[in-house]
Tab-separated table of C-alpha atoms in Angstrom:
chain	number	residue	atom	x	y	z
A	1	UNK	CA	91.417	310.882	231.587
A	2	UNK	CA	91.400	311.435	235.466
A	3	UNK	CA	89.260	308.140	235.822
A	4	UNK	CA	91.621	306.168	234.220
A	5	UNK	CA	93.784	307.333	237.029
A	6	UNK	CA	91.575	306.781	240.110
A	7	UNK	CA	93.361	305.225	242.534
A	8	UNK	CA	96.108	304.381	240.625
A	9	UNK	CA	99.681	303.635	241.900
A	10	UNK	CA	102.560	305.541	240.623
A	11	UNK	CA	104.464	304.720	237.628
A	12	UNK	CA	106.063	301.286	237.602
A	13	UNK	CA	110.081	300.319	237.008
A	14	UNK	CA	109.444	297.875	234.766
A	15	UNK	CA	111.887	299.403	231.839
A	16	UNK	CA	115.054	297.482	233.584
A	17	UNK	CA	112.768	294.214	233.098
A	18	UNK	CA	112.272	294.814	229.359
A	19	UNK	CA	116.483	295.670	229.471
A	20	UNK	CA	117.277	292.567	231.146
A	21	UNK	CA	114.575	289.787	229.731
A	22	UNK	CA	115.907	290.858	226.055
A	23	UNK	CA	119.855	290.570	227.543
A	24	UNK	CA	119.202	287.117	228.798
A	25	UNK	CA	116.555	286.105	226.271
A	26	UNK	CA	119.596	287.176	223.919
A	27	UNK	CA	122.057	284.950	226.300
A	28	UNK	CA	120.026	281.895	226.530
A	29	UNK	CA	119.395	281.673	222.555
A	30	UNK	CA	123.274	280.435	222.621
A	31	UNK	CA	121.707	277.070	224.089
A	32	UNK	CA	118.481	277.367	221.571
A	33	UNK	CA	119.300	279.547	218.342
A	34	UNK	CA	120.523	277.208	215.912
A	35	UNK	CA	117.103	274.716	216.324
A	36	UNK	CA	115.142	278.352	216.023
A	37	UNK	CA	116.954	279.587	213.020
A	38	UNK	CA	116.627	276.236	211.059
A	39	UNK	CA	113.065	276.351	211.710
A	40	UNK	CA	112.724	279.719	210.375
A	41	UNK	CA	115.019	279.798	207.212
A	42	UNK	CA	113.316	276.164	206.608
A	43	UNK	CA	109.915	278.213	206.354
A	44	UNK	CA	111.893	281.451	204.248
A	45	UNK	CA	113.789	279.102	202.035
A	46	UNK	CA	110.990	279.326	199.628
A	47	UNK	CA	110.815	283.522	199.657
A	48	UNK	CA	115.152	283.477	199.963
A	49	UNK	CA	115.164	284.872	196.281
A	50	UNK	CA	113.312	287.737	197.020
A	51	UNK	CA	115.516	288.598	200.444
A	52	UNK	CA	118.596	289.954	199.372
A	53	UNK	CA	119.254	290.015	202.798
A	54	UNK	CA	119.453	286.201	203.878
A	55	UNK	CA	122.859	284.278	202.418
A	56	UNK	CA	121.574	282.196	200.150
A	57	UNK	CA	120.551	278.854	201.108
A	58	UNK	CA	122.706	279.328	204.386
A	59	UNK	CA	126.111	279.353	202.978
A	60	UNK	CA	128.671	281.917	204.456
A	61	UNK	CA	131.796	282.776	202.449
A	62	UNK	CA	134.806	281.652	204.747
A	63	UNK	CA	138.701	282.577	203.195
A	64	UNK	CA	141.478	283.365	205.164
A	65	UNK	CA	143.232	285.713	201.881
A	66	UNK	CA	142.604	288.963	200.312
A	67	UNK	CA	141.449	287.802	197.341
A	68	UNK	CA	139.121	284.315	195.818
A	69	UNK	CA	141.392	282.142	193.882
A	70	UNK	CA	140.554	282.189	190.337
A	71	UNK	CA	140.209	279.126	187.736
A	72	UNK	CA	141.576	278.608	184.094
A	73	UNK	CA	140.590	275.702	183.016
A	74	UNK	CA	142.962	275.739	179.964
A	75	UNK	CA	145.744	276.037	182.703
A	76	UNK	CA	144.830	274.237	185.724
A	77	UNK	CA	146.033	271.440	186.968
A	78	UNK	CA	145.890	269.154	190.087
A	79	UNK	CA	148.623	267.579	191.479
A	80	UNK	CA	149.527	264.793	193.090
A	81	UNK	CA	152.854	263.583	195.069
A	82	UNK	CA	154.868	263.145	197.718
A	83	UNK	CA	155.138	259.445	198.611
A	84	UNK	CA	153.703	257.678	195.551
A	85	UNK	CA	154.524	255.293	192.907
A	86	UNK	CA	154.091	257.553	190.186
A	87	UNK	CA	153.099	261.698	190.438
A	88	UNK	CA	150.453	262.741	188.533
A	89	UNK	CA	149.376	265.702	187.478
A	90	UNK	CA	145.705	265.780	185.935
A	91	UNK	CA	144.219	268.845	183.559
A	92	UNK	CA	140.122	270.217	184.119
A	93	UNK	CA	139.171	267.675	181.017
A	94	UNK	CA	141.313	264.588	182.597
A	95	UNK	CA	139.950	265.357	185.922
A	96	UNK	CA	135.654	265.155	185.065
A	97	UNK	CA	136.657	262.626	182.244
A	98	UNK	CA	137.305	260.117	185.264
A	99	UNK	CA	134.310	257.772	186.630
A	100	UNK	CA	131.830	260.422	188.283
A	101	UNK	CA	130.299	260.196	192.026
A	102	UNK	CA	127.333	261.732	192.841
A	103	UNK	CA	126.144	262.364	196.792
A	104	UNK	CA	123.429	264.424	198.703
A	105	UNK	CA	125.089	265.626	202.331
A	106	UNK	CA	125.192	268.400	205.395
A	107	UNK	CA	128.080	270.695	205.235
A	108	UNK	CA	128.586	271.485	209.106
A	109	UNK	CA	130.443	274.785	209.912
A	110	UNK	CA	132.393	274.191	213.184
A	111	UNK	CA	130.917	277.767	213.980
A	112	UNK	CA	127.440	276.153	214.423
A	113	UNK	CA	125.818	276.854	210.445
A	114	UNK	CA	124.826	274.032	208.938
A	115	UNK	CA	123.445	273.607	205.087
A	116	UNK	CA	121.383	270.602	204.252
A	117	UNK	CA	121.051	268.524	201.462
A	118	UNK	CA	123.887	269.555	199.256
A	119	UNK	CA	124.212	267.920	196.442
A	120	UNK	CA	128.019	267.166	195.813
A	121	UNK	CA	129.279	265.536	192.110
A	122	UNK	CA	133.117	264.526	191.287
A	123	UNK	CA	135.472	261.884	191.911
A	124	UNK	CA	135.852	259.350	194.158
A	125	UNK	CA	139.406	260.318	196.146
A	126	UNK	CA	140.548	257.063	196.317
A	127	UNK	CA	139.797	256.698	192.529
A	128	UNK	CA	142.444	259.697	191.933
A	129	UNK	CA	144.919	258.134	194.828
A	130	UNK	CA	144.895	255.086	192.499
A	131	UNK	CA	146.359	256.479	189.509
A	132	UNK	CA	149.389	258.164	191.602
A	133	UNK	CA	149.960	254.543	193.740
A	134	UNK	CA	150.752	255.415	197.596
A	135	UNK	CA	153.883	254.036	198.677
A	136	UNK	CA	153.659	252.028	201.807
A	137	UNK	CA	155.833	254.767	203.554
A	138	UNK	CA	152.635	257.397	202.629
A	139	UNK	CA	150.378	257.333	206.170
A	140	UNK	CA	148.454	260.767	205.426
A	141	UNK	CA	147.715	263.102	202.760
A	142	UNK	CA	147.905	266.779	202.811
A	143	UNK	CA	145.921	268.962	201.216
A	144	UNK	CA	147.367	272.426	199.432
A	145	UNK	CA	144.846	275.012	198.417
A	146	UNK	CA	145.344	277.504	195.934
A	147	UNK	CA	144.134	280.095	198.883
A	148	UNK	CA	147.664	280.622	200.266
A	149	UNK	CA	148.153	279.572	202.665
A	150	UNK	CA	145.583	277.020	203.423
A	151	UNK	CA	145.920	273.667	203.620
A	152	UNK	CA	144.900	270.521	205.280
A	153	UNK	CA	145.432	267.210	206.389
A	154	UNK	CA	143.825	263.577	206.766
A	155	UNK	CA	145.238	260.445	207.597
A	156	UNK	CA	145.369	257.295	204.952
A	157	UNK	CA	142.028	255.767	206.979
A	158	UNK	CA	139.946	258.797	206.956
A	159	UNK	CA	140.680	259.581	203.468
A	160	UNK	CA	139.499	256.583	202.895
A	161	UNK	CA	136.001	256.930	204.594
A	162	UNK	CA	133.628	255.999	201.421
A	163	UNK	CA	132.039	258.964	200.542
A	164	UNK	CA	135.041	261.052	200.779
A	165	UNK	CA	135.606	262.943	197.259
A	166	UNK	CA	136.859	265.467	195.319
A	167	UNK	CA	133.655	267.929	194.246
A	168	UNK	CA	133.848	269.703	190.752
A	169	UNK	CA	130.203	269.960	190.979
A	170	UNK	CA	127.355	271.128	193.194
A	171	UNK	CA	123.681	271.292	192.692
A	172	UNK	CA	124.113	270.068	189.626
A	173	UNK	CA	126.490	273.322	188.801
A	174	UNK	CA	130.088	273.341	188.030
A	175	UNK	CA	131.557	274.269	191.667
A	176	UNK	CA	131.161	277.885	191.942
A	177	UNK	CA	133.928	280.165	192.622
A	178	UNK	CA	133.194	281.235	196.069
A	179	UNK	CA	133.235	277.747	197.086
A	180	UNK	CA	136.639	276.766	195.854
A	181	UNK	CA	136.087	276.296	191.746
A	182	UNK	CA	137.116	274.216	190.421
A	183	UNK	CA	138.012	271.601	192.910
A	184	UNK	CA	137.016	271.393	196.564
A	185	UNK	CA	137.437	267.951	198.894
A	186	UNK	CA	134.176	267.240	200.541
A	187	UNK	CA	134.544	264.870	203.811
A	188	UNK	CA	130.840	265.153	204.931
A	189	UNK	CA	131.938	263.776	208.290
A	190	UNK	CA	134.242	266.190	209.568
A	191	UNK	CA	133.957	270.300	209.690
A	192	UNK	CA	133.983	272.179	206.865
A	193	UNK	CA	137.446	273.719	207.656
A	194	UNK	CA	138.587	269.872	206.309
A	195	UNK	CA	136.698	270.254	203.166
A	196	UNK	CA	139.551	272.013	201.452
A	197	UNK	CA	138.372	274.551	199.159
A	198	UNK	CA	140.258	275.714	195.918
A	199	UNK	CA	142.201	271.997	196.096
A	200	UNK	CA	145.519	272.247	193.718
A	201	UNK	CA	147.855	269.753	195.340
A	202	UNK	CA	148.049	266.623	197.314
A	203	UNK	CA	150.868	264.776	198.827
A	204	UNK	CA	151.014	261.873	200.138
A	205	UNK	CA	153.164	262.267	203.608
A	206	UNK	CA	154.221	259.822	206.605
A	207	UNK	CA	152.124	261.803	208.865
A	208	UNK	CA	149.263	264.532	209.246
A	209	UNK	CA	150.436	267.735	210.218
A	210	UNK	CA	148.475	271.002	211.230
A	211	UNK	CA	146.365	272.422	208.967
A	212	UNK	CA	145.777	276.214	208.646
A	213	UNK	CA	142.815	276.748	211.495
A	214	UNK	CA	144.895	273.418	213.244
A	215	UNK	CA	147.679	276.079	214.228
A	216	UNK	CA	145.282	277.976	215.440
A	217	UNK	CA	143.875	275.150	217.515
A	218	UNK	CA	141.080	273.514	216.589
A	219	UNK	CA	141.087	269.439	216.456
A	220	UNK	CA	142.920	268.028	213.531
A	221	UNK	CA	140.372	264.872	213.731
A	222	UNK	CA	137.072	267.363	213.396
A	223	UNK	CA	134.419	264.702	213.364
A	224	UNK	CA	131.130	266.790	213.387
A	225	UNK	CA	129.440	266.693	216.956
A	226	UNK	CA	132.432	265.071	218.514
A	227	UNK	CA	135.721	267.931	218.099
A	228	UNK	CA	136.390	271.517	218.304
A	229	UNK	CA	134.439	271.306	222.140
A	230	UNK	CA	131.064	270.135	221.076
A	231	UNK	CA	129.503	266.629	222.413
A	232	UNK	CA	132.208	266.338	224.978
B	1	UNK	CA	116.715	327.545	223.304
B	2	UNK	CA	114.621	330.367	220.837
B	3	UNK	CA	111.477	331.284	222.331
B	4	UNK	CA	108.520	329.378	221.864
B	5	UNK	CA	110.896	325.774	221.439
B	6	UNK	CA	111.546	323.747	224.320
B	7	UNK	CA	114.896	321.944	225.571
B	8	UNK	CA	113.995	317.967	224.439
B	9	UNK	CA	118.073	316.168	224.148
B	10	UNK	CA	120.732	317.241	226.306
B	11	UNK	CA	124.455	317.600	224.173
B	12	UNK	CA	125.454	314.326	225.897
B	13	UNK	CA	122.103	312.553	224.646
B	14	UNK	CA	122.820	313.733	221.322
B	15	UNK	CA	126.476	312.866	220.938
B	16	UNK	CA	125.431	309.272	222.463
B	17	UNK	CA	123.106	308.948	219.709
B	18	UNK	CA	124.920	309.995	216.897
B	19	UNK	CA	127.966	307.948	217.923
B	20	UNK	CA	125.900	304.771	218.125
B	21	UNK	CA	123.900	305.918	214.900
B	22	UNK	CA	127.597	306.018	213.114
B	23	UNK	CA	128.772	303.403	214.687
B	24	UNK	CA	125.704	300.786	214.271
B	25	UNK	CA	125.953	302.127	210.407
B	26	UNK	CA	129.483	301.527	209.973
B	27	UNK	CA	129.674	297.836	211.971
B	28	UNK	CA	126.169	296.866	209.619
B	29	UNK	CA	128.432	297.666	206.608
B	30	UNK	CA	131.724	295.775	207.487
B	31	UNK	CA	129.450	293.155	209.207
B	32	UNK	CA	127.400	292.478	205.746
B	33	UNK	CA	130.443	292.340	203.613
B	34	UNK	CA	131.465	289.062	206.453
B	35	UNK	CA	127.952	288.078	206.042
B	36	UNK	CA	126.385	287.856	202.583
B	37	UNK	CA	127.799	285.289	199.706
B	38	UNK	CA	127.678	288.296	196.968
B	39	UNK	CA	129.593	290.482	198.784
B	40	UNK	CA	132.160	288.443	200.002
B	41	UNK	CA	132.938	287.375	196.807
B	42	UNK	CA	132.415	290.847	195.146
B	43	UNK	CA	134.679	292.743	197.978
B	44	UNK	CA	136.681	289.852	199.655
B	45	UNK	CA	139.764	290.679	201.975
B	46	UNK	CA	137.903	288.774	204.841
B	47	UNK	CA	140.666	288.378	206.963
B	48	UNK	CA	141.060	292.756	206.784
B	49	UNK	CA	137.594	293.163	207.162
B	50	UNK	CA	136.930	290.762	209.922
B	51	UNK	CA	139.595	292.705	212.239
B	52	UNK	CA	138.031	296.144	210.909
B	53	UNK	CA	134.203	294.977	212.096
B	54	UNK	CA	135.779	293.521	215.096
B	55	UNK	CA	138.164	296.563	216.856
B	56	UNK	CA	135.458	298.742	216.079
B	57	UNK	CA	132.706	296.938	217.371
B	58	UNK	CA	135.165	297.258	220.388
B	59	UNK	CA	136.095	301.449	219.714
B	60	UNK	CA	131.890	301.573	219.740
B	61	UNK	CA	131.463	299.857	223.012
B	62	UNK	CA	134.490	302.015	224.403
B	63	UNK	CA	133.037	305.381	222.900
B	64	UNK	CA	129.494	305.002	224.497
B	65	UNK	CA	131.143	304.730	227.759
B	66	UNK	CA	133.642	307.721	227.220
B	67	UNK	CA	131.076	309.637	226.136
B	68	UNK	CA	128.790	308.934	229.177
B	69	UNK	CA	131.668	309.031	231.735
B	70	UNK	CA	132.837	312.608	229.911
B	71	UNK	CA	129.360	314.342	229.827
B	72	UNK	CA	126.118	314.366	231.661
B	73	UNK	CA	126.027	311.961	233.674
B	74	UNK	CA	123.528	312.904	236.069
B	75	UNK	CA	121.234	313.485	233.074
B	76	UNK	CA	122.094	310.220	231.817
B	77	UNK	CA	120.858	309.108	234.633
B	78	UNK	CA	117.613	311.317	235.204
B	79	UNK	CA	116.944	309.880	231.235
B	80	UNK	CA	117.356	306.304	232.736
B	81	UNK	CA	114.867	306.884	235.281
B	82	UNK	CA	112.270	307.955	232.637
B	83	UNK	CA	112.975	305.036	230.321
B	84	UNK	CA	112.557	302.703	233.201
B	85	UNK	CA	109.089	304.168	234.103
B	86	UNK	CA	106.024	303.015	232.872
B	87	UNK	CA	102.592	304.089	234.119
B	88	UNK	CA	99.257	303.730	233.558
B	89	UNK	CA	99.074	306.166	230.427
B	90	UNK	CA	102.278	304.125	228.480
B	91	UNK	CA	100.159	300.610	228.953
B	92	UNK	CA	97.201	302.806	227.086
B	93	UNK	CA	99.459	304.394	224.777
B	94	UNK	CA	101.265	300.453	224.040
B	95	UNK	CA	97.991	299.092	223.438
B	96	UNK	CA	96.383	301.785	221.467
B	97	UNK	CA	93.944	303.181	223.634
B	98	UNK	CA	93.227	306.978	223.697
B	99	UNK	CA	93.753	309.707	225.190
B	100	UNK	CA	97.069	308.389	226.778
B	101	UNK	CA	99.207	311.912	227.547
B	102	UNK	CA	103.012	311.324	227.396
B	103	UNK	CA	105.826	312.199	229.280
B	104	UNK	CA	109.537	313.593	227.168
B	105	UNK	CA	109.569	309.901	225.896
B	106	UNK	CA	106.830	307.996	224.608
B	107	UNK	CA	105.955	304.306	225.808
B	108	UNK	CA	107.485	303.359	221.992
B	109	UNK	CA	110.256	305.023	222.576
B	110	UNK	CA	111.272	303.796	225.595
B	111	UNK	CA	111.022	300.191	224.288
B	112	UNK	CA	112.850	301.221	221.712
B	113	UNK	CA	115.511	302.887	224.044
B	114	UNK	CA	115.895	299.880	226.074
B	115	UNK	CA	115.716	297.090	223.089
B	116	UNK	CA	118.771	299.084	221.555
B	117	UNK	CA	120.733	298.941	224.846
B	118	UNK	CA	120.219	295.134	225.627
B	119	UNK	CA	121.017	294.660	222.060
B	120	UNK	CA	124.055	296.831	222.085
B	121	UNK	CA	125.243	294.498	225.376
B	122	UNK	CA	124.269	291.149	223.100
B	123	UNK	CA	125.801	292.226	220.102
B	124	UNK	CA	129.123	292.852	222.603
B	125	UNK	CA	128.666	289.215	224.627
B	126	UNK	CA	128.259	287.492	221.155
B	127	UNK	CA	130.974	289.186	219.134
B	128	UNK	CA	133.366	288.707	221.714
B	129	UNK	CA	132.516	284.818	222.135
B	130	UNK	CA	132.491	284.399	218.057
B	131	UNK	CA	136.766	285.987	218.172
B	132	UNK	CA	137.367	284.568	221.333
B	133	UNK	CA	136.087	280.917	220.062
B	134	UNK	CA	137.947	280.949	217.403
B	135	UNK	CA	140.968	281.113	219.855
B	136	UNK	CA	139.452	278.617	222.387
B	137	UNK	CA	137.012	275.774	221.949
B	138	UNK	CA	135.440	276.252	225.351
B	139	UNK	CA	134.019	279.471	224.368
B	140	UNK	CA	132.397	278.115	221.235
B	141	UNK	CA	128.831	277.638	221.070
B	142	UNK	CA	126.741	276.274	218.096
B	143	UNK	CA	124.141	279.283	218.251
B	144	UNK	CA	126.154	282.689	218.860
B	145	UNK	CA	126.447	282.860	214.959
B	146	UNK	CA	122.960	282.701	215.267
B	147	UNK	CA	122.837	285.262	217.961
B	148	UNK	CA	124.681	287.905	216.482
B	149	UNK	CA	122.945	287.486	212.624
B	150	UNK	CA	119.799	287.757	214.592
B	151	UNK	CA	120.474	290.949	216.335
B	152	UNK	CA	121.686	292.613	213.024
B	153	UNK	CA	118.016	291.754	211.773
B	154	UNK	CA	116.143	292.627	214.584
B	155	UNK	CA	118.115	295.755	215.189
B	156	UNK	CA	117.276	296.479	211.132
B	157	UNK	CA	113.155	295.769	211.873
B	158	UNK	CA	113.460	298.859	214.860
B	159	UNK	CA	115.831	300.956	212.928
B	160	UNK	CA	113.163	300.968	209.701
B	161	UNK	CA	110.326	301.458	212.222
B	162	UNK	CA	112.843	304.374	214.075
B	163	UNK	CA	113.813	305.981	210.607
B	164	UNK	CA	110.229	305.885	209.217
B	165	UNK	CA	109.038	307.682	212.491
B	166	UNK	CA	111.973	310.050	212.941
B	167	UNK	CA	112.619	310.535	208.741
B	168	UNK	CA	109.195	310.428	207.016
B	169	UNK	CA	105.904	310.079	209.088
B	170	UNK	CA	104.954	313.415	208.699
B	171	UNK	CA	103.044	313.594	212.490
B	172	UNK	CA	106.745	313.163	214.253
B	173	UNK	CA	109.127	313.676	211.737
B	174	UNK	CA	109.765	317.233	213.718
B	175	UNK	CA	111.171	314.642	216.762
B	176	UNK	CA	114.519	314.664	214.503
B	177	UNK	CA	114.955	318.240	214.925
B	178	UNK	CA	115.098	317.557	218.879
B	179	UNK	CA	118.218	315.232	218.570
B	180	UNK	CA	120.009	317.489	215.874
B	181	UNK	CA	119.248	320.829	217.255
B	182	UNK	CA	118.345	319.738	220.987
B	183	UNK	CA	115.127	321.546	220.547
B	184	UNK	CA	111.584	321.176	219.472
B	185	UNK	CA	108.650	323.046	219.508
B	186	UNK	CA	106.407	324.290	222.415
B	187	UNK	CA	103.404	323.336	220.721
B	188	UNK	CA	104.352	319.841	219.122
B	189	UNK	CA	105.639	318.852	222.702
B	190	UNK	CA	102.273	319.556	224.154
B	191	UNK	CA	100.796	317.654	221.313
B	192	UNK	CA	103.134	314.692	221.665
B	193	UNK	CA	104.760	314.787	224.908
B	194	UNK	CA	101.354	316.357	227.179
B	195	UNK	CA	102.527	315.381	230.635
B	196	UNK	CA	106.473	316.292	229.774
B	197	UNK	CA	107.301	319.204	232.351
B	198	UNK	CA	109.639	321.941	231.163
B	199	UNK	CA	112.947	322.031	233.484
């Protein structure tokens, strides 16, 4: 033992190093943390069964209510109205009975998740828009969730972005509760807090207003990458 | 202190550790229920919950530094000093090499001391960015989701390796009597703890 300590100095601070390389290790992985985790849950994925510990496939559960809406599909219905030709007001088997959509996308979480490749079935929006007419007065639609008291808003143009629709299905699964059974909007474009979980009603209106998390200022136009402060 | 045990964890060591211990358990349950798909659906009442985990990650923060200002805080500091110190004998003990005498705290635990502390300061910095980013954009960043899921699991992979030591291993298990009594004894610490120096 004593050799090991010939000549040596004195015990070395080096403690406050570990302290502060982890702090600002912990700091700096703001800048890289979101390329590091999607390398590692890419390489999980495969075990994510067997880690009950991991949210599966990277999906959080947002809501903004006590409780998850429920759905009856003997009783539900979705509306629409406002400024159209003709309300309408279509039940479960009327809704999936229309001409189905099918699309593969990236749900982006304006607080930085991101889940890849989900696959999204339903209805075109603008095929459901058609059957109610918008009057020439109707500039924006507005989007009422069941999850009081959430709702949402986009204007006549985005709505009418192409792959803009109205999801009773994903991964080839009727749209699970947690994520707004039986009828969610999915705008792949814009932040998930447009994607409207839960959908019941929409109204066709002269203008957008503020939508629930728009009060509470984030951007009303949330284009991923370019709203809510990123890419500016 | 009954003859033949020796002093290890001053009252203020203990109550720091056993408020951080409740604490850490209490913000890991409130946090998972925010977290995993299963039990938000199962338990819900996010917006309840979300204030809960949040004011008392903040009564956590505010209790480690009551109870620090309050108590011993010259010991505090003394126990500082030791965590900060490595010498020779901890780079031996790190790396496995024997005979590598200890001090009151062994090279593993004073990683472990000073990993829980930064991440005790982290999981402060990135909870307070993730409310106050939800109030203004220019406090959002893409990763501190990211940040503060990753502390919960690497604070889970040191309290497993802390609770197996502490709990279970059968060599050091008798360590837990130090911070719930305050004392261990004589002959363990010169076992474990060879160049620790009675007071």
């Amino acid at each position: 033992v004593d050799e090991t300590h010939a000549g040596t100095p004195g015990p070395r601070k080096v403690g406050r190093a570990v302290f502060l390389g982890a702090v600002l290790g912990g700091v700096s992985s703001l800048y890289w943390g979101n390329a590091a985790w999607s390398r590692v849950s890419a390489a999980i994925s495969p075990l994510e069964n067997g880690l009950p510990l991991v949210p599966t496939g990277g999906w959080r559960i947002y809501t903004v209510s006590g409780h998850l809406p429920g759905f009856d599909p003997k009783t539900w219905r979705l509306e629409l109205g406002g400024h159209v030709e003709k309300p309408v007001s279509l039940a479960y088997n009327e809704l999936v009975a229309l001409p189905k959509v099918e699309q593969v996308s990236t749900f982006h979480c304006v607080t930085g998740w991101t889940v890849k490749n989900v696959r999204w079935g339903g209805v075109r929006l603008g095929d459901v828009l058609g059957l109610a007419g918008p009057k020439p007065t109707a500039h924006a639609l507005e989007f009422v969730s069941a999850e009081v008291p959430y709702v949402d808003s986009l204007t006549l143009q985005q709505a009418g972005l192409h792959d803009v629709m109205l999801a009773y299905e994903m991964d080839g699964a009727p749209l699970p509760r947690a994520h707004g059974a039986p009828l969610r909007l999915v705008i792949p474009e814009m932040y998930g807090y447009k994607n409207v979980k839960w959908l019941k009603r929409i109204d066709l209106v002269r203008t957008p207003s503020d939508g629930y998390w728009e009060v509470q200022g984030y951007d009303r136009d949330a284009w991923v990458g370019r709203s809510n402060g990123y890419g500016t | 202190v009954k003859p033949g045990y020796r002093r290890r964890f001053s009252r203020t060591e203990r109550t720091l550790h056993w408020a951080n211990a409740f604490f850490f358990g209490f913000l890991l349950a409130t946090g998972l229920v925010l977290y995993l798909p299963s039990l938000a659906v199962d338990i819900g009442r996010r917006p309840i919950v979300q204030s809960v985990h949040f004011w008392s990650g903040i009564a956590w923060i505010c209790v480690l530094v009551a109870i620090v200002l309050c108590g011993d805080r010259r010991g505090i500091v003394r126990t500082a000093r030791e965590v900060d110190a490595f010498d020779r004998d901890d780079w031996r003990w790190l790396s496995g090499r024997r005979p590598a005498p200890q001090g009151r705290f062994n090279a593993g635990q004073k990683l472990n001391t000073l990993l829980t502390a930064a991440f005790v300061v982290l999981f402060l910095v990135s909870g307070l960015l993730l409310w106050l980013g939800e109030r203004d954009t220019r406090l959002r960043f893409a990763s501190t989701v990211v940040l503060h899921d990753g502390l919960m699991y690497a604070s889970l992979v040191l309290l497993v390796g802390h609770l197996y030591l502490a709990v279970l291993h059968p060599a050091t298990r008798h360590a837990l009597r130090g911070m719930t009594t305050g004392s261990v004894r004589e002959e363990w610490a010169a076992r474990h703890h060879a160049k620790w120096k009675a007071d």
